[in-house]
PDB file of C-alpha atoms in Angstrom:
ATOM      1  CA  UNK A  21      10.795  68.572-128.760  1.00 43.00           C
ATOM      2  CA  UNK A  22      14.274  69.902-129.342  1.00 46.00           C
ATOM      3  CA  UNK A  23      13.442  73.077-127.387  1.00 47.00           C
ATOM      4  CA  UNK A  24      12.213  71.104-124.390  1.00 46.00           C
ATOM      5  CA  UNK A  25      15.300  68.913-124.353  1.00 47.00           C
ATOM      6  CA  UNK A  26      17.683  71.880-124.458  1.00 47.00           C
ATOM      7  CA  UNK A  27      15.974  73.665-121.570  1.00 47.00           C
ATOM      8  CA  UNK A  28      15.969  70.634-119.257  1.00 50.00           C
ATOM      9  CA  UNK A  29      19.610  69.745-119.766  1.00 48.00           C
ATOM     10  CA  UNK A  30      21.027  72.632-117.702  1.00 49.00           C
ATOM     11  CA  UNK A  31      18.614  71.823-114.875  1.00 50.00           C
ATOM     12  CA  UNK A  32      20.037  68.270-114.637  1.00 50.00           C
ATOM     13  CA  UNK A  33      23.583  69.592-114.755  1.00 48.00           C
ATOM     14  CA  UNK A  34      23.085  71.988-111.827  1.00 51.00           C
ATOM     15  CA  UNK A  35      21.618  69.390-109.440  1.00 54.00           C
ATOM     16  CA  UNK A  36      23.810  68.540-106.429  1.00 54.00           C
ATOM     17  CA  UNK A  37      24.030  65.039-104.988  1.00 52.00           C
ATOM     18  CA  UNK A  38      23.458  65.137-101.257  1.00 58.00           C
ATOM     19  CA  UNK A  39      25.154  62.478 -99.113  1.00 54.00           C
ATOM     20  CA  UNK A  40      22.876  60.019 -97.432  1.00 56.00           C
ATOM     21  CA  UNK A  41      22.203  60.569 -93.712  1.00 59.00           C
ATOM     22  CA  UNK A  42      23.970  57.299 -92.901  1.00 60.00           C
ATOM     23  CA  UNK A  43      27.213  58.320 -94.636  1.00 59.00           C
ATOM     24  CA  UNK A  44      27.087  61.750 -93.064  1.00 68.00           C
ATOM     25  CA  UNK A  45      26.705  60.228 -89.609  1.00 70.00           C
ATOM     26  CA  UNK A  46      29.657  57.888 -90.169  1.00 72.00           C
ATOM     27  CA  UNK A  47      31.788  60.812 -91.267  1.00 73.00           C
ATOM     28  CA  UNK A  48      30.862  62.736 -88.141  1.00 70.00           C
ATOM     29  CA  UNK A  49      31.760  59.767 -85.959  1.00 68.00           C
ATOM     30  CA  UNK A  50      35.158  59.448 -87.671  1.00 70.00           C
ATOM     31  CA  UNK A  51      35.796  63.146 -87.246  1.00 71.00           C
ATOM     32  CA  UNK A  52      35.063  62.881 -83.541  1.00 75.00           C
ATOM     33  CA  UNK A  53      37.213  59.777 -83.066  1.00 76.00           C
ATOM     34  CA  UNK A  54      40.473  60.822 -84.705  1.00 78.00           C
ATOM     35  CA  UNK A  55      41.626  63.016 -81.764  1.00 81.00           C
ATOM     36  CA  UNK A  56      41.241  59.986 -79.491  1.00 81.00           C
ATOM     37  CA  UNK A  57      43.477  57.912 -81.774  1.00 82.00           C
ATOM     38  CA  UNK A  58      46.051  60.706 -81.795  1.00 85.00           C
ATOM     39  CA  UNK A  59      46.227  60.717 -78.001  1.00 87.00           C
ATOM     40  CA  UNK A  60      46.239  56.896 -77.903  1.00 86.00           C
ATOM     41  CA  UNK A  61      48.971  56.598 -80.534  1.00 88.00           C
ATOM     42  CA  UNK A  62      51.905  56.485 -78.031  1.00 90.00           C
ATOM     43  CA  UNK A  63      50.249  53.587 -76.223  1.00 89.00           C
ATOM     44  CA  UNK A  64      49.313  51.850 -79.486  1.00 89.00           C
ATOM     45  CA  UNK A  65      52.857  52.194 -80.829  1.00 92.00           C
ATOM     46  CA  UNK A  66      54.266  50.892 -77.547  1.00 91.00           C
ATOM     47  CA  UNK A  67      51.825  47.976 -77.425  1.00 89.00           C
ATOM     48  CA  UNK A  68      52.713  46.915 -80.954  1.00 91.00           C
ATOM     49  CA  UNK A  69      56.476  47.507 -80.756  1.00 91.00           C
ATOM     50  CA  UNK A  70      57.065  46.316 -77.186  1.00 91.00           C
ATOM     51  CA  UNK A  71      54.399  43.618 -76.728  1.00 90.00           C
ATOM     52  CA  UNK A  72      52.828  42.227 -79.891  1.00 93.00           C
ATOM     53  CA  UNK A  73      55.982  42.115 -82.021  1.00 94.00           C
ATOM     54  CA  UNK A  74      58.123  40.487 -79.273  1.00 92.00           C
ATOM     55  CA  UNK A  75      55.348  37.964 -78.656  1.00 93.00           C
ATOM     56  CA  UNK A  76      55.255  37.067 -82.329  1.00 94.00           C
ATOM     57  CA  UNK A  77      59.053  36.740 -82.434  1.00 94.00           C
ATOM     58  CA  UNK A  78      59.115  34.558 -79.306  1.00 94.00           C
ATOM     59  CA  UNK A  79      56.401  32.325 -80.780  1.00 94.00           C
ATOM     60  CA  UNK A  80      58.514  31.864 -83.883  1.00 95.00           C
ATOM     61  CA  UNK A  81      61.660  31.204 -81.820  1.00 94.00           C
ATOM     62  CA  UNK A  82      59.836  28.514 -79.832  1.00 94.00           C
ATOM     63  CA  UNK A  83      59.846  26.397 -83.000  1.00 96.00           C
ATOM     64  CA  UNK A  84      63.542  26.963 -83.675  1.00 94.00           C
ATOM     65  CA  UNK A  85      66.968  26.060 -82.336  1.00 93.00           C
ATOM     66  CA  UNK A  86      68.436  29.452 -81.461  1.00 92.00           C
ATOM     67  CA  UNK A  87      71.541  30.108 -79.357  1.00 89.00           C
ATOM     68  CA  UNK A  88      71.596  33.948 -79.456  1.00 86.00           C
ATOM     69  CA  UNK A  89      74.606  33.992 -81.785  1.00 87.00           C
ATOM     70  CA  UNK A  90      73.721  31.967 -84.881  1.00 88.00           C
ATOM     71  CA  UNK A  91      70.599  32.417 -87.032  1.00 91.00           C
ATOM     72  CA  UNK A  92      67.528  30.479 -85.810  1.00 92.00           C
ATOM     73  CA  UNK A  93      67.120  26.996 -87.262  1.00 93.00           C
ATOM     74  CA  UNK A  94      63.579  25.673 -87.663  1.00 95.00           C
ATOM     75  CA  UNK A  95      63.002  22.451 -85.674  1.00 93.00           C
ATOM     76  CA  UNK A  96      59.207  22.376 -85.440  1.00 92.00           C
ATOM     77  CA  UNK A  97      57.810  20.874 -82.225  1.00 94.00           C
ATOM     78  CA  UNK A  98      61.126  19.436 -81.024  1.00 95.00           C
ATOM     79  CA  UNK A  99      61.483  21.945 -78.175  1.00 94.00           C
ATOM     80  CA  UNK A 100      58.020  21.121 -76.857  1.00 95.00           C
ATOM     81  CA  UNK A 101      58.608  17.389 -77.222  1.00 94.00           C
ATOM     82  CA  UNK A 102      61.916  17.549 -75.361  1.00 93.00           C
ATOM     83  CA  UNK A 103      60.373  19.688 -72.648  1.00 93.00           C
ATOM     84  CA  UNK A 104      57.410  17.421 -71.950  1.00 93.00           C
ATOM     85  CA  UNK A 105      58.988  13.988 -72.427  1.00 93.00           C
ATOM     86  CA  UNK A 106      62.790  14.201 -72.080  1.00 92.00           C
ATOM     87  CA  UNK A 107      63.587  16.865 -69.465  1.00 92.00           C
ATOM     88  CA  UNK A 108      63.144  15.806 -65.802  1.00 93.00           C
ATOM     89  CA  UNK A 109      64.371  19.199 -64.525  1.00 93.00           C
ATOM     90  CA  UNK A 110      61.492  20.852 -66.346  1.00 95.00           C
ATOM     91  CA  UNK A 111      58.953  18.791 -64.410  1.00 95.00           C
ATOM     92  CA  UNK A 112      60.809  19.433 -61.148  1.00 94.00           C
ATOM     93  CA  UNK A 113      60.506  23.160 -61.823  1.00 94.00           C
ATOM     94  CA  UNK A 114      56.790  22.709 -62.487  1.00 95.00           C
ATOM     95  CA  UNK A 115      56.347  20.796 -59.220  1.00 95.00           C
ATOM     96  CA  UNK A 116      58.316  23.365 -57.202  1.00 94.00           C
ATOM     97  CA  UNK A 117      56.294  26.219 -58.676  1.00 95.00           C
ATOM     98  CA  UNK A 118      52.985  24.484 -58.007  1.00 96.00           C
ATOM     99  CA  UNK A 119      54.002  23.783 -54.399  1.00 95.00           C
ATOM    100  CA  UNK A 120      54.921  27.423 -53.962  1.00 95.00           C
ATOM    101  CA  UNK A 121      51.606  28.645 -55.429  1.00 96.00           C
ATOM    102  CA  UNK A 122      49.471  26.235 -53.375  1.00 96.00           C
ATOM    103  CA  UNK A 123      51.187  27.174 -50.101  1.00 96.00           C
ATOM    104  CA  UNK A 124      52.035  30.860 -50.543  1.00 95.00           C
ATOM    105  CA  UNK A 125      48.812  32.210 -52.043  1.00 95.00           C
ATOM    106  CA  UNK A 126      46.377  30.988 -49.319  1.00 95.00           C
ATOM    107  CA  UNK A 127      48.757  32.033 -46.520  1.00 96.00           C
ATOM    108  CA  UNK A 128      49.278  35.479 -48.000  1.00 95.00           C
ATOM    109  CA  UNK A 129      45.583  36.119 -48.591  1.00 95.00           C
ATOM    110  CA  UNK A 130      44.625  34.748 -45.171  1.00 95.00           C
ATOM    111  CA  UNK A 131      47.120  36.990 -43.387  1.00 95.00           C
ATOM    112  CA  UNK A 132      46.075  39.979 -45.493  1.00 94.00           C
ATOM    113  CA  UNK A 133      42.400  39.445 -44.634  1.00 94.00           C
ATOM    114  CA  UNK A 134      43.122  38.974 -40.937  1.00 92.00           C
ATOM    115  CA  UNK A 135      45.163  42.163 -40.668  1.00 92.00           C
ATOM    116  CA  UNK A 136      42.568  44.075 -42.707  1.00 92.00           C
ATOM    117  CA  UNK A 137      39.836  43.037 -40.291  1.00 91.00           C
ATOM    118  CA  UNK A 138      41.948  44.201 -37.347  1.00 89.00           C
ATOM    119  CA  UNK A 139      42.601  47.555 -38.997  1.00 89.00           C
ATOM    120  CA  UNK A 140      38.918  48.017 -39.813  1.00 86.00           C
ATOM    121  CA  UNK A 141      38.077  48.048 -36.127  1.00 80.00           C
ATOM    122  CA  UNK A 142      41.030  50.284 -35.258  1.00 79.00           C
ATOM    123  CA  UNK A 143      39.917  53.781 -34.320  1.00 73.00           C
ATOM    124  CA  UNK A 144      43.295  55.512 -34.032  1.00 78.00           C
ATOM    125  CA  UNK A 145      46.470  55.161 -36.074  1.00 76.00           C
ATOM    126  CA  UNK A 146      44.825  53.275 -38.942  1.00 77.00           C
ATOM    127  CA  UNK A 147      46.689  55.288 -41.570  1.00 81.00           C
ATOM    128  CA  UNK A 148      50.059  54.647 -39.936  1.00 86.00           C
ATOM    129  CA  UNK A 149      49.549  50.902 -39.593  1.00 84.00           C
ATOM    130  CA  UNK A 150      48.162  50.640 -43.109  1.00 85.00           C
ATOM    131  CA  UNK A 151      51.286  52.332 -44.495  1.00 86.00           C
ATOM    132  CA  UNK A 152      53.567  50.213 -42.311  1.00 87.00           C
ATOM    133  CA  UNK A 153      51.992  46.951 -43.430  1.00 88.00           C
ATOM    134  CA  UNK A 154      51.963  48.062 -47.060  1.00 87.00           C
ATOM    135  CA  UNK A 155      55.688  48.960 -47.133  1.00 86.00           C
ATOM    136  CA  UNK A 156      56.940  45.347 -47.573  1.00 85.00           C
ATOM    137  CA  UNK A 157      54.907  45.068 -50.784  1.00 84.00           C
ATOM    138  CA  UNK A 158      56.977  47.925 -52.208  1.00 82.00           C
ATOM    139  CA  UNK A 159      60.331  46.593 -50.985  1.00 78.00           C
ATOM    140  CA  UNK A 160      59.940  42.824 -51.059  1.00 68.00           C
ATOM    141  CA  UNK A 161      60.412  42.341 -54.804  1.00 69.00           C
ATOM    142  CA  UNK A 162      63.868  43.970 -54.801  1.00 79.00           C
ATOM    143  CA  UNK A 163      67.115  42.033 -54.994  1.00 84.00           C
ATOM    144  CA  UNK A 164      68.465  43.716 -51.860  1.00 84.00           C
ATOM    145  CA  UNK A 165      65.584  42.491 -49.679  1.00 86.00           C
ATOM    146  CA  UNK A 166      65.975  38.979 -51.111  1.00 87.00           C
ATOM    147  CA  UNK A 167      69.662  38.995 -50.177  1.00 87.00           C
ATOM    148  CA  UNK A 168      68.813  40.176 -46.649  1.00 87.00           C
ATOM    149  CA  UNK A 169      66.251  37.378 -46.441  1.00 87.00           C
ATOM    150  CA  UNK A 170      68.934  34.903 -47.535  1.00 86.00           C
ATOM    151  CA  UNK A 171      71.205  36.118 -44.734  1.00 87.00           C
ATOM    152  CA  UNK A 172      68.408  35.735 -42.185  1.00 87.00           C
ATOM    153  CA  UNK A 173      67.653  32.145 -43.196  1.00 86.00           C
ATOM    154  CA  UNK A 174      71.226  31.063 -43.918  1.00 85.00           C
ATOM    155  CA  UNK A 175      73.194  28.636 -41.781  1.00 80.00           C
ATOM    156  CA  UNK A 176      74.070  30.548 -38.620  1.00 77.00           C
ATOM    157  CA  UNK A 177      71.590  33.311 -39.450  1.00 80.00           C
ATOM    158  CA  UNK A 178      69.063  35.010 -37.208  1.00 85.00           C
ATOM    159  CA  UNK A 179      66.207  32.573 -37.861  1.00 84.00           C
ATOM    160  CA  UNK A 180      68.320  29.521 -37.101  1.00 81.00           C
ATOM    161  CA  UNK A 181      69.596  31.154 -33.901  1.00 85.00           C
ATOM    162  CA  UNK A 182      66.114  32.052 -32.673  1.00 85.00           C
ATOM    163  CA  UNK A 183      64.785  28.560 -33.372  1.00 84.00           C
ATOM    164  CA  UNK A 184      67.796  26.979 -31.660  1.00 82.00           C
ATOM    165  CA  UNK A 185      67.097  29.074 -28.560  1.00 83.00           C
ATOM    166  CA  UNK A 186      63.632  27.501 -28.206  1.00 84.00           C
ATOM    167  CA  UNK A 187      64.835  23.990 -28.891  1.00 81.00           C
ATOM    168  CA  UNK A 188      63.976  23.752 -32.604  1.00 80.00           C
ATOM    169  CA  UNK A 189      67.135  22.771 -34.465  1.00 79.00           C
ATOM    170  CA  UNK A 190      66.560  23.226 -38.189  1.00 79.00           C
ATOM    171  CA  UNK A 191      69.878  24.704 -39.243  1.00 79.00           C
ATOM    172  CA  UNK A 192      70.012  27.064 -42.163  1.00 81.00           C
ATOM    173  CA  UNK A 193      66.938  26.946 -44.365  1.00 87.00           C
ATOM    174  CA  UNK A 194      68.798  28.093 -47.470  1.00 86.00           C
ATOM    175  CA  UNK A 195      71.012  25.015 -47.529  1.00 85.00           C
ATOM    176  CA  UNK A 196      68.261  22.556 -46.594  1.00 86.00           C
ATOM    177  CA  UNK A 197      66.438  21.051 -49.623  1.00 88.00           C
ATOM    178  CA  UNK A 198      63.341  20.406 -47.486  1.00 89.00           C
ATOM    179  CA  UNK A 199      63.057  23.970 -46.153  1.00 89.00           C
ATOM    180  CA  UNK A 200      64.582  26.261 -48.793  1.00 90.00           C
ATOM    181  CA  UNK A 201      61.350  26.757 -50.728  1.00 92.00           C
ATOM    182  CA  UNK A 202      59.477  27.639 -47.539  1.00 92.00           C
ATOM    183  CA  UNK A 203      61.903  30.471 -46.892  1.00 90.00           C
ATOM    184  CA  UNK A 204      60.798  31.954 -50.205  1.00 92.00           C
ATOM    185  CA  UNK A 205      57.174  31.307 -49.244  1.00 93.00           C
ATOM    186  CA  UNK A 206      57.649  33.325 -46.045  1.00 92.00           C
ATOM    187  CA  UNK A 207      59.202  36.168 -48.040  1.00 91.00           C
ATOM    188  CA  UNK A 208      56.117  36.216 -50.253  1.00 91.00           C
ATOM    189  CA  UNK A 209      53.703  36.062 -47.322  1.00 92.00           C
ATOM    190  CA  UNK A 210      55.566  38.960 -45.691  1.00 92.00           C
ATOM    191  CA  UNK A 211      54.534  41.090 -48.690  1.00 91.00           C
ATOM    192  CA  UNK A 212      50.821  40.917 -47.841  1.00 92.00           C
ATOM    193  CA  UNK A 213      50.325  44.702 -47.860  1.00 90.00           C
ATOM    194  CA  UNK A 214      48.824  45.088 -51.337  1.00 91.00           C
ATOM    195  CA  UNK A 215      45.970  42.569 -50.929  1.00 93.00           C
ATOM    196  CA  UNK A 216      45.478  43.834 -47.366  1.00 93.00           C
ATOM    197  CA  UNK A 217      44.707  47.353 -48.617  1.00 92.00           C
ATOM    198  CA  UNK A 218      42.234  45.944 -51.142  1.00 93.00           C
ATOM    199  CA  UNK A 219      40.573  43.810 -48.447  1.00 94.00           C
ATOM    200  CA  UNK A 220      40.342  46.834 -46.162  1.00 92.00           C
ATOM    201  CA  UNK A 221      38.611  48.845 -48.874  1.00 90.00           C
ATOM    202  CA  UNK A 222      36.144  46.003 -49.415  1.00 91.00           C
ATOM    203  CA  UNK A 223      35.425  45.639 -45.707  1.00 91.00           C
ATOM    204  CA  UNK A 224      34.627  49.336 -45.406  1.00 89.00           C
ATOM    205  CA  UNK A 225      31.926  48.917 -48.069  1.00 89.00           C
ATOM    206  CA  UNK A 226      29.972  46.383 -45.982  1.00 88.00           C
ATOM    207  CA  UNK A 227      27.114  48.090 -44.170  1.00 87.00           C
ATOM    208  CA  UNK A 228      27.338  47.972 -40.344  1.00 88.00           C
ATOM    209  CA  UNK A 229      23.558  47.459 -40.292  1.00 89.00           C
ATOM    210  CA  UNK A 230      24.076  43.887 -41.464  1.00 88.00           C
ATOM    211  CA  UNK A 231      26.243  43.079 -38.441  1.00 88.00           C
ATOM    212  CA  UNK A 232      23.823  44.825 -36.074  1.00 89.00           C
ATOM    213  CA  UNK A 233      20.897  42.839 -37.414  1.00 90.00           C
ATOM    214  CA  UNK A 234      22.863  39.594 -37.145  1.00 88.00           C
ATOM    215  CA  UNK A 235      23.883  40.418 -33.564  1.00 88.00           C
ATOM    216  CA  UNK A 236      20.238  41.045 -32.635  1.00 88.00           C
ATOM    217  CA  UNK A 237      19.400  37.607 -34.042  1.00 85.00           C
ATOM    218  CA  UNK A 238      22.027  36.050 -31.764  1.00 87.00           C
ATOM    219  CA  UNK A 239      24.810  35.497 -34.341  1.00 85.00           C
ATOM    220  CA  UNK A 240      28.319  35.447 -32.873  1.00 88.00           C
ATOM    221  CA  UNK A 241      31.475  36.838 -34.451  1.00 87.00           C
ATOM    222  CA  UNK A 242      32.308  33.628 -36.285  1.00 90.00           C
ATOM    223  CA  UNK A 243      28.768  33.319 -37.632  1.00 91.00           C
ATOM    224  CA  UNK A 244      28.848  36.954 -38.755  1.00 89.00           C
ATOM    225  CA  UNK A 245      32.173  36.341 -40.493  1.00 90.00           C
ATOM    226  CA  UNK A 246      30.909  33.253 -42.334  1.00 89.00           C
ATOM    227  CA  UNK A 247      27.434  34.547 -43.214  1.00 89.00           C
ATOM    228  CA  UNK A 248      28.120  38.245 -43.847  1.00 89.00           C
ATOM    229  CA  UNK A 249      31.803  39.080 -44.285  1.00 90.00           C
ATOM    230  CA  UNK A 250      32.771  36.212 -46.566  1.00 89.00           C
ATOM    231  CA  UNK A 251      29.817  36.482 -49.003  1.00 90.00           C
ATOM    232  CA  UNK A 252      29.929  40.288 -49.172  1.00 91.00           C
ATOM    233  CA  UNK A 253      33.721  40.245 -49.589  1.00 92.00           C
ATOM    234  CA  UNK A 254      33.793  37.388 -52.114  1.00 93.00           C
ATOM    235  CA  UNK A 255      34.321  39.647 -55.192  1.00 93.00           C
ATOM    236  CA  UNK A 256      37.366  41.189 -53.499  1.00 94.00           C
ATOM    237  CA  UNK A 257      38.632  37.738 -52.517  1.00 94.00           C
ATOM    238  CA  UNK A 258      38.258  36.611 -56.109  1.00 95.00           C
ATOM    239  CA  UNK A 259      40.099  39.682 -57.414  1.00 95.00           C
ATOM    240  CA  UNK A 260      43.024  39.177 -55.027  1.00 95.00           C
ATOM    241  CA  UNK A 261      43.097  35.444 -55.717  1.00 95.00           C
ATOM    242  CA  UNK A 262      43.429  35.909 -59.481  1.00 96.00           C
ATOM    243  CA  UNK A 263      46.165  38.526 -59.117  1.00 95.00           C
ATOM    244  CA  UNK A 264      48.171  36.517 -56.596  1.00 95.00           C
ATOM    245  CA  UNK A 265      47.956  33.284 -58.583  1.00 96.00           C
ATOM    246  CA  UNK A 266      49.188  35.017 -61.739  1.00 95.00           C
ATOM    247  CA  UNK A 267      52.017  36.753 -59.875  1.00 93.00           C
ATOM    248  CA  UNK A 268      53.044  33.595 -58.022  1.00 93.00           C
ATOM    249  CA  UNK A 269      53.570  31.634 -61.216  1.00 94.00           C
ATOM    250  CA  UNK A 270      56.016  34.332 -62.329  1.00 92.00           C
ATOM    251  CA  UNK A 271      58.152  34.506 -59.175  1.00 91.00           C
ATOM    252  CA  UNK A 272      61.824  34.956 -60.055  1.00 91.00           C
ATOM    253  CA  UNK A 273      63.843  37.457 -58.013  1.00 89.00           C
ATOM    254  CA  UNK A 274      63.642  35.732 -54.580  1.00 89.00           C
ATOM    255  CA  UNK A 275      64.485  32.331 -56.048  1.00 89.00           C
ATOM    256  CA  UNK A 276      67.396  33.756 -58.040  1.00 91.00           C
ATOM    257  CA  UNK A 277      68.849  35.644 -55.067  1.00 89.00           C
ATOM    258  CA  UNK A 278      68.364  32.980 -52.389  1.00 87.00           C
ATOM    259  CA  UNK A 279      69.586  30.068 -54.528  1.00 86.00           C
ATOM    260  CA  UNK A 280      72.434  31.991 -56.145  1.00 84.00           C
ATOM    261  CA  UNK A 281      70.819  31.569 -59.554  1.00 84.00           C
ATOM    262  CA  UNK A 282      71.172  27.773 -59.761  1.00 86.00           C
ATOM    263  CA  UNK A 283      67.935  26.664 -58.069  1.00 88.00           C
ATOM    264  CA  UNK A 284      69.771  24.870 -55.292  1.00 84.00           C
ATOM    265  CA  UNK A 285      70.082  23.025 -53.102  1.00 87.00           C
ATOM    266  CA  UNK A 286      69.203  19.948 -55.173  1.00 87.00           C
ATOM    267  CA  UNK A 287      66.854  21.999 -57.412  1.00 88.00           C
ATOM    268  CA  UNK A 288      64.551  22.613 -54.434  1.00 89.00           C
ATOM    269  CA  UNK A 289      64.174  26.281 -55.433  1.00 91.00           C
ATOM    270  CA  UNK A 290      64.252  25.723 -59.189  1.00 93.00           C
ATOM    271  CA  UNK A 291      61.118  27.688 -60.036  1.00 94.00           C
ATOM    272  CA  UNK A 292      59.722  27.674 -63.551  1.00 95.00           C
ATOM    273  CA  UNK A 293      60.907  31.171 -64.423  1.00 94.00           C
ATOM    274  CA  UNK A 294      64.346  30.507 -62.953  1.00 94.00           C
ATOM    275  CA  UNK A 295      64.743  27.387 -65.103  1.00 94.00           C
ATOM    276  CA  UNK A 296      63.507  29.377 -68.100  1.00 95.00           C
ATOM    277  CA  UNK A 297      66.212  31.970 -67.407  1.00 94.00           C
ATOM    278  CA  UNK A 298      68.852  29.272 -67.035  1.00 93.00           C
ATOM    279  CA  UNK A 299      67.978  27.591 -70.327  1.00 93.00           C
ATOM    280  CA  UNK A 300      67.707  30.852 -72.216  1.00 92.00           C
ATOM    281  CA  UNK A 301      70.600  32.955 -70.941  1.00 91.00           C
ATOM    282  CA  UNK A 302      72.965  30.537 -69.181  1.00 90.00           C
ATOM    283  CA  UNK A 303      72.744  27.592 -71.569  1.00 91.00           C
ATOM    284  CA  UNK A 304      71.939  29.838 -74.612  1.00 91.00           C
ATOM    285  CA  UNK A 305      68.966  27.702 -75.646  1.00 93.00           C
ATOM    286  CA  UNK A 306      66.688  30.621 -76.421  1.00 93.00           C
ATOM    287  CA  UNK A 307      64.336  28.580 -78.586  1.00 94.00           C
ATOM    288  CA  UNK A 308      63.743  26.170 -75.705  1.00 95.00           C
ATOM    289  CA  UNK A 309      63.226  29.071 -73.304  1.00 95.00           C
ATOM    290  CA  UNK A 310      60.709  30.668 -75.672  1.00 95.00           C
ATOM    291  CA  UNK A 311      58.753  27.397 -75.773  1.00 95.00           C
ATOM    292  CA  UNK A 312      58.751  27.326 -71.966  1.00 95.00           C
ATOM    293  CA  UNK A 313      57.447  30.888 -71.880  1.00 95.00           C
ATOM    294  CA  UNK A 314      54.550  30.058 -74.167  1.00 96.00           C
ATOM    295  CA  UNK A 315      53.575  26.989 -72.146  1.00 95.00           C
ATOM    296  CA  UNK A 316      53.643  29.160 -69.022  1.00 95.00           C
ATOM    297  CA  UNK A 317      51.345  31.667 -70.722  1.00 95.00           C
ATOM    298  CA  UNK A 318      48.942  28.894 -71.734  1.00 96.00           C
ATOM    299  CA  UNK A 319      48.980  27.409 -68.210  1.00 95.00           C
ATOM    300  CA  UNK A 320      48.286  30.769 -66.532  1.00 96.00           C
ATOM    301  CA  UNK A 321      45.500  31.476 -69.013  1.00 95.00           C
ATOM    302  CA  UNK A 322      43.917  28.066 -68.394  1.00 96.00           C
ATOM    303  CA  UNK A 323      44.078  28.419 -64.600  1.00 96.00           C
ATOM    304  CA  UNK A 324      42.640  31.938 -64.794  1.00 95.00           C
ATOM    305  CA  UNK A 325      39.803  30.665 -66.962  1.00 96.00           C
ATOM    306  CA  UNK A 326      39.068  27.895 -64.446  1.00 95.00           C
ATOM    307  CA  UNK A 327      38.973  30.456 -61.633  1.00 94.00           C
ATOM    308  CA  UNK A 328      36.510  32.595 -63.561  1.00 94.00           C
ATOM    309  CA  UNK A 329      34.297  29.629 -64.404  1.00 94.00           C
ATOM    310  CA  UNK A 330      34.235  28.296 -60.839  1.00 93.00           C
ATOM    311  CA  UNK A 331      33.673  31.784 -59.381  1.00 91.00           C
ATOM    312  CA  UNK A 332      30.013  31.601 -60.398  1.00 88.00           C
ATOM    313  CA  UNK A 333      29.364  29.168 -57.569  1.00 90.00           C
ATOM    314  CA  UNK A 334      30.972  31.141 -54.719  1.00 90.00           C
ATOM    315  CA  UNK A 335      31.306  34.820 -55.687  1.00 90.00           C
ATOM    316  CA  UNK A 336      28.340  36.938 -54.613  1.00 86.00           C
ATOM    317  CA  UNK A 337      27.563  40.281 -56.242  1.00 82.00           C
ATOM    318  CA  UNK A 338      25.139  42.678 -54.566  1.00 67.00           C
ATOM    319  CA  UNK A 339      23.402  43.587 -57.837  1.00 62.00           C
ATOM    320  CA  UNK A 340      22.393  39.947 -58.324  1.00 59.00           C
ATOM    321  CA  UNK A 341      20.040  39.883 -55.333  1.00 53.00           C
ATOM    322  CA  UNK A 342      16.901  40.483 -57.384  1.00 44.00           C
ATOM    323  CA  UNK A 343      17.798  38.170 -60.211  1.00 44.00           C
TER     324      UNK A 343
END
């Protein structure tokens, strides 16, 4: 018995433990993935350092009284309570922003779609006109263009002179509380180039056979637009709508330039972001401004969610035909 035990012992000692196939596969996956993380590391570092960390800090500051100079003092929900129940200028900024979104977004998308349909049927010079119409989207967000726009709509400016010549006496729009916001709306609508290019790309994907078949059935241009163009273009309309709504809630530069930074006259151009800037950097109430920023984020997220939920009833996707 002792001889048998001594001869089997070395055999046990020389056995190698093989890794299970599952562990080996996981190791291979990790070995293949690490180069991707290396290349993604600049973006990951930037996302954490420039987005996630500032968001966390701003969330903390929204519950504090912070004036940029002294250490933050925790006040809990006081900023939110003051904002929603004690600050009438806050609600005026909300109303002005909502008016701007409701008026500017449909006008901008409607003009963009109309021009895109004209360019689709254009046989010569399409590239030139597409570039020309797209140029305002590149220039319109700058401070210089906003100042030029202010000069055009100011008292004694070009717009007032042209309207006076045809018997419409409105005076300067910039100094008129009833018209100042619509000057900013027109500046936004003038920048219809970006959604126009997207609409044009979507229109070019619609098969001409659909229009030919509809024409043979006696459908006119309006019927073809309603029954073919709108349903087939609905995903592009939805995409542009979401982008424009999000961007419109964040409008700042035109309102700052045209109003001189104070939201005048009579707070008629006091947009949400402009009031946020005023409370944070002019009045040094950074905690209050941070709370405003987070409510704006929540509002944009809620509206975007509503758009996505309601899109199921009016957005048509070609791959859903057989479902």
